[in-house]
Amino acid sequence: MKFTPSDMLSMLVGDPQADRMVPPTGFTARLTVITAAIMAFLAVFALALSLAAGRLADRWGEELARSATLRISAPAEQMADQTAAALRVLETTAGVASARALSDDEQRALLEPWFGPDVPVDTLPIPQLIEVIEGDPGFDAQGLRLRLQAEVPGAVLDDHTRWRRPLVEAASRLRLLGWTSIALIFAAMAAMITLAANAALAANAQVIAVLRLVGARDSYIAQAFVRRYTLRALSGAGIGMLAGLIAVALLPAAQAEGGFLTGLGFTGPGWLWPLIIPPLAAVVGFVATQAAARRTLRELS
Amino acid sequence: MIELDNVAYSYGGGELLSGITFDMQPGSFHFLTGPSGSGKTTFLKLCYGALVPTAGHVRLFDRDVRGMTRDDIAMARRRVGVVHQDVQFLDHLPVADNVALPLTVSGRTKIDELANLKELLSWVGLKSRADALPPELSGGERQRAALARAVIMSPDVILADEPTGNVDWEMSQRLLRLLVELNKMGKTIMIATHDLALIRAAKTQVQARVLRIANRQLQLAGADL
Ligand SMILES: Nc1ncnc2c1ncn2[C@@H]1O[C@H](COP(=O)(O)OP(=O)(O)O)[C@@H](O)[C@H]1O
Ligand SMILES: [Mg+2]
């Protein structure tokens, strides 16, 4: 059994004549289209899930690898000194690309979601934050902690790893789960089309026998069925994909912070991803029907 | 064109045919006779590659069927017109399309061949039934449509399996005349039948040889018919 994408294309555009050879079927045809549509609809969600989980894993993973925060708690009068001392330590630490104390405005922006816009940052005893950007290779967190302990008693290094790593792992798993679901959806679609094609081949045994008798080659006979099921898978998946895209577009918009659930959807060029679902369904329909037809035809004289 | 060399065939039980040697001469006219169940249909199927012999060799146009692929067999079928015992059509397509089916499946749908189709339909007397669906045809009309379908590719050989099985005497005479005409045009003909009256009628029109299957063997029947 051999076929190339160009075979598939020529089959799709050419010879609707072969298609006429097999009597039209109303009910199973609609059933195939509807099932393909449902599968494509589900595939859109699985895709959205995979992409969102992927974005989350990437973003968290990247931040995890690249940045850390130094928190300095000290009496107000010592704050400036300790901050300066901490920056000096950081500047001389191998693996630290840059370090920068956050300004009052930036700190206020970070606190705003919790305390509202009018926090008097300057009068509250809140810690000073220093953003540490890691170089490549990164710094040795344990060594840095020891040095800071000696020189800046009020400093606590939070390298984010501890609490973010499990989240990144969870997001990665979710992404894997999403892609697995897509694979399973297409496998189920292949199984469904194989069943439908087998039923059609069995129902049209006489047609096949007549075609064979008058000198039709297997490829010609198979084409009549393959063309049909490929087009059904393609059109069904097209409808399902559109419905899925509309449903995803109607989800509440993601907030700037990108909480996970509200972030479910497509962003930018990500909207193009679902477009591969219908062609993929067509390929699945083509391969499944081709295999079913070849199997059936081999058993005939 | 079709050669059987010491051929045997068995469907799994004992041998139905054995030790059959036969060379179909171009332009000949044969009847194949024998009681029902003697293996006439099986013999014809061996002749058009639908069955592969269980022993011996069948050669279609100088190629051993055992070495032919499914596609090779399909191509050989285009040179052998077959009228099946139980004629079958694509019931959802009109008679004209069914008769033209061999052209369609081999990609030959040129205008002049379609003109041929009209001529052929009037030759078998189905011009007015061209748009009918096969289930609407009478037994005789089905046989004639099957014959038209068998000859539209202008094959070298025509194998007809009980073509007069379900038709009245008048119609069987008409079918016979068509087959005799084809033979006069140079086609090689073989008709399986157990209708001895038909064979007698043919002998007045054409030089026909009669083969008989008896005791699993193929025998040339004498002039006693
Ligand atoms: N596909 C088959 N499987 C098993 N036995 C068969 C098959 N086809 C025919 N037979 C048997 O072979 C014998 C000869 O059949 P057939 O060639 O059709 O004889 P005829 O055409 O002379 O009546 C019969 O006994 C029939 O039952
Ligand atoms: Mg028979």
Coordinates of C-alpha atoms and ligand atoms in Angstrom, one line a residue:
Chain A
M1 CA 0.0 0.0 0.0
K2 CA 1.7 3.2 -1.2
F3 CA 0.4 6.7 -1.6
T4 CA 1.9 10.1 -1.6
P5 CA 0.4 13.5 -0.8
S6 CA 0.2 14.2 -4.5
D7 CA -1.9 11.0 -5.0
M8 CA -4.2 12.3 -2.3
L9 CA -4.5 15.7 -4.0
S10 CA -5.1 14.3 -7.4
M11 CA -7.7 12.0 -6.0
L12 CA -9.4 14.9 -4.3
V13 CA -9.6 17.1 -7.3
G14 CA -9.9 14.5 -10.0
D15 CA -12.3 11.8 -11.1
P16 CA -15.6 12.4 -9.4
Q17 CA -16.5 9.8 -12.0
A18 CA -15.3 7.0 -9.8
D19 CA -17.4 8.4 -7.0
R20 CA -20.6 7.9 -9.1
M21 CA -19.8 4.2 -9.2
V22 CA -20.8 3.7 -5.6
P23 CA -24.5 4.5 -4.8
P24 CA -24.9 7.5 -2.5
T25 CA -25.8 6.7 1.1
G26 CA -27.6 9.2 3.2
F27 CA -27.6 8.1 6.8
T28 CA -24.0 6.7 7.3
A29 CA -22.7 9.6 5.3
R30 CA -24.2 12.1 7.6
L31 CA -23.1 10.1 10.6
T32 CA -19.5 10.2 9.4
V33 CA -19.6 13.9 8.9
I34 CA -21.2 14.5 12.3
T35 CA -18.7 12.3 14.1
A36 CA -15.8 14.0 12.3
A37 CA -17.3 17.4 13.3
I38 CA -17.5 16.3 17.0
M39 CA -14.0 15.0 17.0
A40 CA -12.7 18.2 15.5
F41 CA -14.7 20.3 18.0
L42 CA -13.0 18.3 20.8
A43 CA -9.7 18.6 19.1
V44 CA -9.9 22.4 19.2
F45 CA -10.4 22.4 23.0
A46 CA -7.6 19.9 23.5
L47 CA -5.4 22.1 21.3
A48 CA -6.4 25.2 23.3
L49 CA -5.6 23.4 26.5
S50 CA -2.2 22.2 25.2
L51 CA -1.2 25.6 23.9
A52 CA -2.3 27.4 27.1
A53 CA -0.6 24.9 29.3
G54 CA 2.5 25.2 27.1
R55 CA 2.5 29.0 27.4
L56 CA 2.2 28.7 31.1
A57 CA 5.0 26.1 31.4
D58 CA 7.2 28.1 29.1
R59 CA 6.7 31.4 30.9
W60 CA 7.1 30.0 34.4
G61 CA 10.0 27.8 33.3
E62 CA 11.7 30.8 31.8
E63 CA 11.3 33.0 34.8
L64 CA 12.2 30.2 37.0
A65 CA 15.5 29.7 35.2
R66 CA 16.3 33.4 34.8
S67 CA 15.3 35.4 37.8
A68 CA 15.4 35.4 41.6
T69 CA 14.4 37.9 44.2
L70 CA 16.3 39.2 47.2
R71 CA 14.1 40.4 50.0
I72 CA 15.7 42.8 52.6
S73 CA 13.9 43.3 55.9
A74 CA 15.7 45.8 58.1
P75 CA 14.8 48.8 60.2
A76 CA 14.1 51.8 58.1
E77 CA 17.4 53.6 58.9
Q78 CA 19.5 50.6 57.9
M79 CA 17.5 49.8 54.7
A80 CA 19.6 51.9 52.3
D81 CA 22.9 50.5 53.7
Q82 CA 21.8 46.9 53.6
T83 CA 20.4 47.4 50.1
A84 CA 23.7 48.8 48.9
A85 CA 25.6 46.0 50.6
A86 CA 23.5 43.4 49.0
L87 CA 23.9 44.9 45.6
R88 CA 27.7 44.9 46.1
V89 CA 27.6 41.2 47.0
L90 CA 25.5 40.4 44.0
E91 CA 27.8 42.4 41.6
T92 CA 30.7 40.2 42.7
T93 CA 28.8 36.9 42.5
A94 CA 29.6 34.7 39.6
G95 CA 26.5 33.9 37.5
V96 CA 24.6 37.0 38.3
A97 CA 24.0 38.9 35.1
S98 CA 22.4 42.0 36.8
A99 CA 20.8 43.0 40.0
R100 CA 18.5 46.0 40.6
A101 CA 16.6 47.3 43.5
L102 CA 12.9 47.9 42.7
S103 CA 11.7 51.4 42.9
D104 CA 8.9 52.5 45.2
D105 CA 6.6 52.7 42.3
E106 CA 7.4 49.2 41.2
Q107 CA 6.9 47.9 44.7
R108 CA 3.6 49.7 44.9
A109 CA 2.5 48.1 41.6
L110 CA 3.3 44.7 43.0
L111 CA 1.3 45.3 46.2
E112 CA -1.6 47.0 44.4
P113 CA -3.6 43.8 43.7
W114 CA -3.7 43.1 47.5
F115 CA -3.9 46.6 49.1
G116 CA -5.3 48.9 46.5
P117 CA -3.7 51.7 44.7
D118 CA -3.1 54.1 47.6
V119 CA -0.6 52.1 49.6
P120 CA 1.8 54.5 51.3
V121 CA 4.8 52.3 50.5
D122 CA 7.3 54.8 51.9
T123 CA 5.7 54.8 55.4
L124 CA 5.0 51.1 55.7
P125 CA 7.7 48.7 57.0
I126 CA 7.7 46.7 53.8
P127 CA 10.9 44.9 52.7
Q128 CA 13.0 46.1 49.8
L129 CA 13.0 43.8 46.8
I130 CA 16.0 43.3 44.6
E131 CA 15.5 41.6 41.3
V132 CA 18.3 39.3 40.3
I133 CA 18.7 38.2 36.7
E134 CA 20.7 35.1 36.4
G135 CA 23.5 34.7 33.9
D136 CA 24.4 31.6 32.0
P137 CA 25.5 29.5 33.8
G138 CA 23.6 30.6 36.8
F139 CA 24.8 31.4 40.3
D140 CA 25.1 29.0 43.2
A141 CA 22.2 29.8 45.3
Q142 CA 23.6 28.1 48.4
G143 CA 26.9 29.9 48.2
L144 CA 25.2 33.2 47.7
R145 CA 23.0 32.7 50.8
L146 CA 26.1 32.0 52.9
R147 CA 27.8 35.2 51.7
L148 CA 24.6 37.3 52.3
Q149 CA 24.2 35.9 55.8
A150 CA 27.6 37.2 56.7
E151 CA 27.3 40.6 55.1
V152 CA 23.6 41.5 54.9
P153 CA 21.8 39.9 57.8
G154 CA 18.3 41.0 56.8
A155 CA 18.5 39.5 53.3
V156 CA 16.5 36.5 52.2
L157 CA 17.1 35.0 48.8
D158 CA 14.1 33.6 47.1
D159 CA 15.1 31.8 43.9
H160 CA 11.4 31.0 43.1
T161 CA 12.4 27.4 42.4
R162 CA 10.8 25.9 45.5
W163 CA 7.2 26.9 44.7
R164 CA 7.3 27.2 41.0
R165 CA 8.9 24.0 40.0
P166 CA 5.9 21.8 40.9
L167 CA 3.7 24.3 39.0
V168 CA 5.9 24.2 35.9
E169 CA 5.8 20.4 36.2
A170 CA 2.0 20.4 36.5
A171 CA 1.7 22.7 33.5
S172 CA 4.0 20.5 31.4
R173 CA 2.0 17.5 32.3
L174 CA -1.2 19.3 31.3
R175 CA 0.4 20.1 28.0
L176 CA 1.3 16.5 27.5
L177 CA -2.2 15.5 28.4
G178 CA -3.6 17.9 25.8
W179 CA -1.4 16.6 23.0
T180 CA -2.2 13.0 24.1
S181 CA -5.9 13.8 23.9
I182 CA -5.4 15.2 20.4
A183 CA -3.7 12.0 19.3
L184 CA -6.5 9.9 20.9
I185 CA -9.2 12.0 19.2
F186 CA -7.6 11.4 15.8
A187 CA -7.1 7.7 16.6
A188 CA -10.8 7.5 17.5
M189 CA -11.6 9.3 14.2
A190 CA -9.5 6.8 12.3
A191 CA -11.3 3.9 14.0
M192 CA -14.7 5.4 13.3
I193 CA -13.9 6.0 9.6
T194 CA -12.5 2.5 9.3
L195 CA -15.7 1.1 10.7
A196 CA -17.9 3.3 8.4
A197 CA -15.7 2.4 5.3
N198 CA -15.8 -1.3 6.1
A199 CA -19.6 -1.1 6.4
A200 CA -19.8 0.7 3.1
L201 CA -17.4 -1.8 1.4
A202 CA -19.5 -4.7 2.7
A203 CA -22.8 -3.0 1.6
N204 CA -21.4 -2.5 -1.8
A205 CA -20.0 -5.9 -2.5
Q206 CA -22.0 -6.2 -5.7
V207 CA -20.7 -2.8 -6.9
I208 CA -17.1 -3.9 -6.2
A209 CA -17.6 -7.3 -7.9
V210 CA -19.1 -5.6 -11.0
L211 CA -16.3 -3.1 -11.2
R212 CA -13.7 -5.8 -10.9
L213 CA -15.4 -7.9 -13.5
V214 CA -15.3 -5.1 -16.1
G215 CA -11.6 -4.6 -15.6
A216 CA -11.4 -1.9 -12.9
R217 CA -8.1 -1.9 -11.0
D218 CA -8.1 -1.9 -7.2
S219 CA -6.9 1.6 -7.1
Y220 CA -9.8 2.8 -9.1
I221 CA -12.3 0.9 -7.0
A222 CA -10.7 2.1 -3.7
Q223 CA -10.7 5.6 -5.0
A224 CA -14.5 5.7 -5.1
F225 CA -14.6 5.0 -1.4
V226 CA -11.5 6.9 -0.4
R227 CA -12.6 10.1 -2.1
R228 CA -15.9 10.0 -0.3
Y229 CA -14.6 9.4 3.2
T230 CA -11.7 11.8 2.8
L231 CA -14.2 14.6 1.8
R232 CA -16.5 13.6 4.6
A233 CA -13.8 13.8 7.2
L234 CA -12.5 17.0 5.7
S235 CA -15.9 18.7 5.7
G236 CA -17.0 17.4 9.0
A237 CA -13.8 18.4 10.7
G238 CA -14.1 21.8 9.0
I239 CA -17.5 22.4 10.6
G240 CA -16.4 21.1 14.0
M241 CA -13.3 23.2 13.9
L242 CA -15.3 26.4 13.2
A243 CA -17.7 25.6 16.0
G244 CA -14.8 25.0 18.3
L245 CA -13.1 28.2 17.4
I246 CA -16.3 30.2 18.0
A247 CA -16.7 28.5 21.3
V248 CA -13.1 29.3 22.3
A249 CA -13.5 32.9 21.1
L250 CA -16.5 33.3 23.2
L251 CA -14.7 32.3 26.4
P252 CA -14.2 35.2 28.8
A253 CA -11.0 37.1 27.9
A254 CA -7.8 36.3 29.8
Q255 CA -6.8 38.8 32.5
A256 CA -3.4 40.5 32.2
E257 CA -2.0 38.2 34.9
G258 CA -3.1 35.2 32.8
G259 CA -4.6 33.0 35.4
F260 CA -4.8 29.5 34.1
L261 CA -8.5 29.0 33.4
T262 CA -9.0 32.4 31.9
G263 CA -5.9 31.9 29.8
L264 CA -7.5 28.9 28.0
G265 CA -7.6 29.9 24.3
F266 CA -5.5 30.9 21.5
T267 CA -3.2 34.0 21.2
G268 CA -1.9 35.7 18.1
P269 CA -0.7 33.2 15.5
G270 CA -1.9 30.4 17.8
W271 CA -5.3 30.9 16.2
L272 CA -3.8 29.3 13.1
W273 CA -3.1 26.0 14.8
P274 CA -6.7 24.7 14.6
L275 CA -6.6 25.1 10.9
I276 CA -4.5 22.0 10.7
I277 CA -7.3 19.9 12.2
P278 CA -9.4 19.5 9.0
P279 CA -6.5 18.6 6.7
L280 CA -5.3 16.2 9.4
A281 CA -8.8 14.7 9.6
A282 CA -8.7 14.4 5.8
V283 CA -5.4 12.5 5.9
V284 CA -6.7 10.3 8.6
G285 CA -9.9 9.6 6.5
F286 CA -7.7 8.9 3.4
V287 CA -5.4 6.5 5.1
A288 CA -8.1 4.7 7.1
T289 CA -10.3 4.2 4.0
Q290 CA -7.4 3.3 1.8
A291 CA -6.3 0.6 4.2
A292 CA -9.9 -0.7 4.6
A293 CA -10.5 -0.8 0.9
R294 CA -7.2 -2.5 0.1
R295 CA -7.9 -5.1 2.8
T296 CA -11.3 -5.9 1.4
L297 CA -10.2 -5.9 -2.3
R298 CA -7.3 -8.3 -1.6
E299 CA -9.8 -10.9 -0.6
L300 CA -11.7 -10.8 -3.9
S301 CA -10.9 -12.8 -7.0
Chain B
M1 CA -4.9 -16.3 -26.3
I2 CA -6.3 -18.5 -23.5
E3 CA -4.4 -21.6 -22.8
L4 CA -5.0 -24.3 -20.2
D5 CA -2.2 -26.8 -19.6
N6 CA -3.0 -29.9 -17.5
V7 CA -5.2 -27.8 -15.3
A8 CA -6.9 -29.0 -12.1
Y9 CA -9.2 -27.1 -9.8
S10 CA -10.6 -27.9 -6.5
Y11 CA -12.7 -25.7 -4.2
G12 CA -11.2 -27.5 -1.2
G13 CA -12.9 -30.9 -1.4
G14 CA -12.1 -33.3 -4.2
E15 CA -11.0 -32.1 -7.6
L16 CA -13.8 -30.7 -9.6
L17 CA -11.8 -30.5 -12.8
S18 CA -8.6 -32.3 -13.5
G19 CA -6.1 -32.8 -16.3
I20 CA -7.7 -30.2 -18.6
T21 CA -5.6 -29.1 -21.5
F22 CA -7.2 -26.6 -23.9
D23 CA -5.9 -24.0 -26.3
M24 CA -8.5 -21.4 -27.5
Q25 CA -7.9 -20.6 -31.1
P26 CA -8.5 -17.1 -32.3
G27 CA -11.8 -16.8 -34.2
S28 CA -13.2 -20.1 -32.9
F29 CA -16.7 -20.6 -31.6
H30 CA -17.1 -23.1 -28.7
F31 CA -19.9 -24.4 -26.7
L32 CA -19.2 -25.7 -23.3
T33 CA -21.7 -28.1 -22.0
G34 CA -22.2 -30.6 -19.2
P35 CA -24.7 -31.2 -16.4
S36 CA -25.4 -28.6 -13.8
G37 CA -22.6 -28.6 -11.2
S38 CA -20.1 -30.2 -13.6
G39 CA -17.9 -27.1 -13.4
K40 CA -18.7 -25.0 -16.5
T41 CA -18.7 -21.8 -14.5
T42 CA -15.5 -22.8 -12.8
F43 CA -13.9 -23.5 -16.1
L44 CA -14.8 -20.0 -17.5
K45 CA -13.6 -18.4 -14.3
L46 CA -10.2 -20.1 -14.8
C47 CA -10.3 -18.7 -18.3
Y48 CA -10.6 -15.1 -17.2
G49 CA -8.3 -15.3 -14.2
A50 CA -11.0 -15.1 -11.5
L51 CA -9.7 -18.4 -10.2
V52 CA -6.1 -19.7 -10.1
P53 CA -5.7 -23.4 -10.9
T54 CA -4.8 -25.7 -8.1
A55 CA -2.6 -27.6 -10.5
G56 CA -1.3 -27.0 -14.0
H57 CA -1.0 -23.7 -15.8
V58 CA -3.4 -21.1 -17.2
R59 CA -2.0 -18.6 -19.6
L60 CA -3.9 -15.4 -20.5
F61 CA -2.4 -13.7 -23.6
D62 CA 0.8 -15.7 -23.0
R63 CA 1.2 -14.9 -19.4
D64 CA 0.8 -17.4 -16.6
V65 CA -2.0 -16.2 -14.3
R66 CA 0.0 -17.4 -11.3
G67 CA 2.6 -14.8 -12.0
M68 CA 0.1 -12.0 -12.6
T69 CA -0.7 -9.2 -10.1
R70 CA -4.2 -8.1 -9.4
D71 CA -3.7 -5.2 -11.7
D72 CA -2.4 -7.5 -14.5
I73 CA -5.6 -9.5 -14.1
A74 CA -7.6 -6.3 -14.3
M75 CA -5.9 -5.3 -17.5
A76 CA -6.4 -8.8 -19.0
R77 CA -10.2 -8.5 -18.2
R78 CA -10.3 -5.6 -20.5
R79 CA -9.4 -7.9 -23.4
V80 CA -11.9 -10.6 -22.3
G81 CA -15.6 -9.8 -22.4
V82 CA -17.5 -11.8 -19.8
V83 CA -21.3 -12.3 -19.6
H84 CA -21.7 -13.7 -16.1
Q85 CA -24.2 -16.4 -15.3
D86 CA -25.9 -14.1 -12.7
V87 CA -25.5 -10.8 -14.6
Q88 CA -24.9 -8.0 -12.2
F89 CA -25.0 -4.3 -12.8
L90 CA -24.6 -1.1 -10.9
D91 CA -28.3 -0.8 -10.0
H92 CA -28.2 2.9 -9.3
L93 CA -26.8 3.9 -12.8
P94 CA -28.8 3.8 -16.0
V95 CA -28.3 1.1 -18.6
A96 CA -26.2 3.3 -20.9
D97 CA -23.7 4.0 -18.1
N98 CA -23.6 0.4 -17.2
V99 CA -22.9 -0.7 -20.7
A100 CA -20.2 2.0 -20.9
L101 CA -18.7 0.9 -17.5
P102 CA -15.6 -0.9 -19.0
L103 CA -14.7 2.3 -20.9
T104 CA -15.2 4.4 -17.8
V105 CA -13.1 2.3 -15.5
S106 CA -10.3 2.2 -18.0
G107 CA -10.4 6.0 -18.5
R108 CA -11.6 5.8 -22.1
T109 CA -14.5 8.2 -22.3
K110 CA -13.8 9.9 -25.6
I111 CA -16.6 11.1 -27.8
D112 CA -16.1 8.5 -30.6
E113 CA -16.4 5.7 -28.1
L114 CA -19.6 7.2 -26.8
A115 CA -20.9 7.2 -30.3
N116 CA -20.0 3.5 -30.3
L117 CA -22.1 3.1 -27.3
K118 CA -25.2 4.4 -29.1
E119 CA -24.6 2.0 -32.0
L120 CA -24.0 -0.9 -29.6
L121 CA -27.2 -0.2 -27.7
S122 CA -29.3 -0.2 -30.9
W123 CA -27.4 -3.3 -32.0
V124 CA -28.6 -5.2 -28.9
G125 CA -32.0 -3.5 -29.2
L126 CA -31.8 -1.5 -26.0
K127 CA -31.7 2.0 -27.5
S128 CA -35.1 2.9 -26.0
R129 CA -34.0 1.5 -22.7
A130 CA -30.8 3.5 -22.4
D131 CA -32.0 5.5 -19.5
A132 CA -33.8 2.7 -17.6
L133 CA -32.2 1.4 -14.4
P134 CA -31.1 -2.2 -14.5
P135 CA -33.7 -3.5 -12.0
E136 CA -36.4 -2.3 -14.4
L137 CA -35.1 -4.6 -17.2
S138 CA -36.6 -7.9 -18.2
G139 CA -34.4 -11.0 -18.1
G140 CA -33.7 -10.8 -21.9
E141 CA -32.9 -7.2 -21.7
R142 CA -30.5 -7.8 -18.8
Q143 CA -28.7 -10.5 -20.9
R144 CA -28.5 -8.2 -23.9
A145 CA -27.2 -5.3 -21.7
A146 CA -24.6 -7.6 -20.2
L147 CA -23.6 -8.7 -23.7
A148 CA -23.3 -5.1 -24.8
R149 CA -21.1 -4.4 -21.8
A150 CA -19.0 -7.4 -22.5
V151 CA -18.2 -6.3 -26.1
I152 CA -17.9 -2.5 -25.7
M153 CA -14.1 -2.7 -25.2
S154 CA -13.9 -4.6 -28.4
P155 CA -12.3 -7.6 -26.6
D156 CA -10.6 -10.5 -28.5
V157 CA -12.6 -13.1 -26.6
I158 CA -16.2 -13.3 -25.3
L159 CA -17.0 -15.8 -22.6
A160 CA -20.8 -16.1 -21.9
D161 CA -22.0 -18.2 -19.0
E162 CA -25.5 -19.5 -19.6
P163 CA -26.5 -16.3 -21.5
T164 CA -29.9 -17.9 -22.4
G165 CA -30.5 -19.2 -18.9
N166 CA -33.6 -17.1 -18.0
V167 CA -35.0 -16.1 -21.3
D168 CA -37.5 -17.5 -23.7
W169 CA -36.7 -19.3 -26.9
E170 CA -37.2 -16.3 -29.1
M171 CA -34.8 -14.2 -27.0
S172 CA -32.2 -16.9 -26.8
Q173 CA -32.3 -17.1 -30.6
R174 CA -31.7 -13.3 -30.7
L175 CA -28.8 -13.5 -28.3
L176 CA -27.3 -16.4 -30.3
R177 CA -27.5 -14.3 -33.5
L178 CA -25.7 -11.5 -31.8
L179 CA -22.9 -13.9 -30.7
V180 CA -22.7 -15.4 -34.1
E181 CA -22.4 -12.0 -35.7
L182 CA -19.6 -11.1 -33.2
N183 CA -17.8 -14.3 -34.3
K184 CA -18.2 -13.4 -37.9
M185 CA -16.5 -10.1 -37.0
G186 CA -13.5 -12.1 -35.8
K187 CA -14.2 -12.5 -32.1
T188 CA -13.4 -15.7 -30.3
I189 CA -16.6 -17.0 -28.6
M190 CA -17.2 -19.5 -25.8
I191 CA -20.7 -20.1 -24.5
A192 CA -21.4 -22.3 -21.5
T193 CA -24.8 -23.8 -21.7
H194 CA -26.8 -27.0 -21.1
D195 CA -29.4 -26.0 -23.7
L196 CA -28.8 -28.6 -26.4
A197 CA -31.5 -27.0 -28.7
L198 CA -29.5 -23.8 -28.7
I199 CA -26.4 -25.7 -29.7
R200 CA -28.3 -27.4 -32.5
A201 CA -29.6 -24.0 -33.7
A202 CA -26.1 -22.6 -33.7
K203 CA -24.7 -25.3 -35.8
T204 CA -26.8 -24.2 -38.7
Q205 CA -25.3 -20.7 -38.5
V206 CA -21.7 -21.1 -37.5
Q207 CA -19.0 -23.7 -37.3
A208 CA -19.1 -24.4 -33.6
R209 CA -17.2 -27.0 -31.6
V210 CA -18.8 -28.5 -28.6
L211 CA -16.8 -29.3 -25.4
R212 CA -18.3 -31.3 -22.7
I213 CA -17.3 -31.6 -19.1
A214 CA -17.7 -35.2 -17.9
N215 CA -15.9 -37.0 -15.1
R216 CA -13.9 -33.9 -14.3
Q217 CA -12.4 -34.0 -17.8
L218 CA -12.9 -31.8 -20.9
Q219 CA -14.0 -33.8 -23.9
L220 CA -14.7 -32.8 -27.5
A221 CA -18.2 -33.9 -28.2
G222 CA -18.9 -35.8 -31.4
A223 CA -21.3 -34.9 -34.1
D224 CA -24.1 -36.7 -32.3
L225 CA -25.8 -33.5 -31.1
Ligands
LIG1 N1 -17.1 -20.7 -4.5 C1 -17.3 -22.1 -4.3 N2 -16.9 -22.7 -3.2 C2 -17.1 -24.1 -3.1 N3 -17.7 -24.8 -4.0 C3 -18.1 -24.2 -5.2 C4 -17.9 -22.8 -5.4 N4 -18.4 -22.5 -6.6 C5 -18.9 -23.6 -7.1 N5 -18.7 -24.6 -6.3 C6 -19.1 -26.0 -6.5 O1 -18.4 -26.5 -7.7 C7 -19.3 -27.3 -8.5 C8 -19.3 -26.8 -9.9 O2 -19.9 -25.5 -9.9 P1 -20.0 -24.7 -11.3 O3 -18.7 -24.5 -11.9 O4 -20.8 -23.5 -11.0 O5 -20.8 -25.7 -12.2 P2 -21.8 -25.4 -13.4 O6 -21.5 -24.0 -13.9 O7 -21.4 -26.4 -14.4 O8 -23.2 -25.6 -12.9 C9 -20.6 -27.3 -7.8 O9 -20.8 -28.5 -7.1 C10 -20.6 -26.1 -6.9 O10 -21.3 -26.4 -5.7
MG2 MG -22.7 -22.4 -14.0

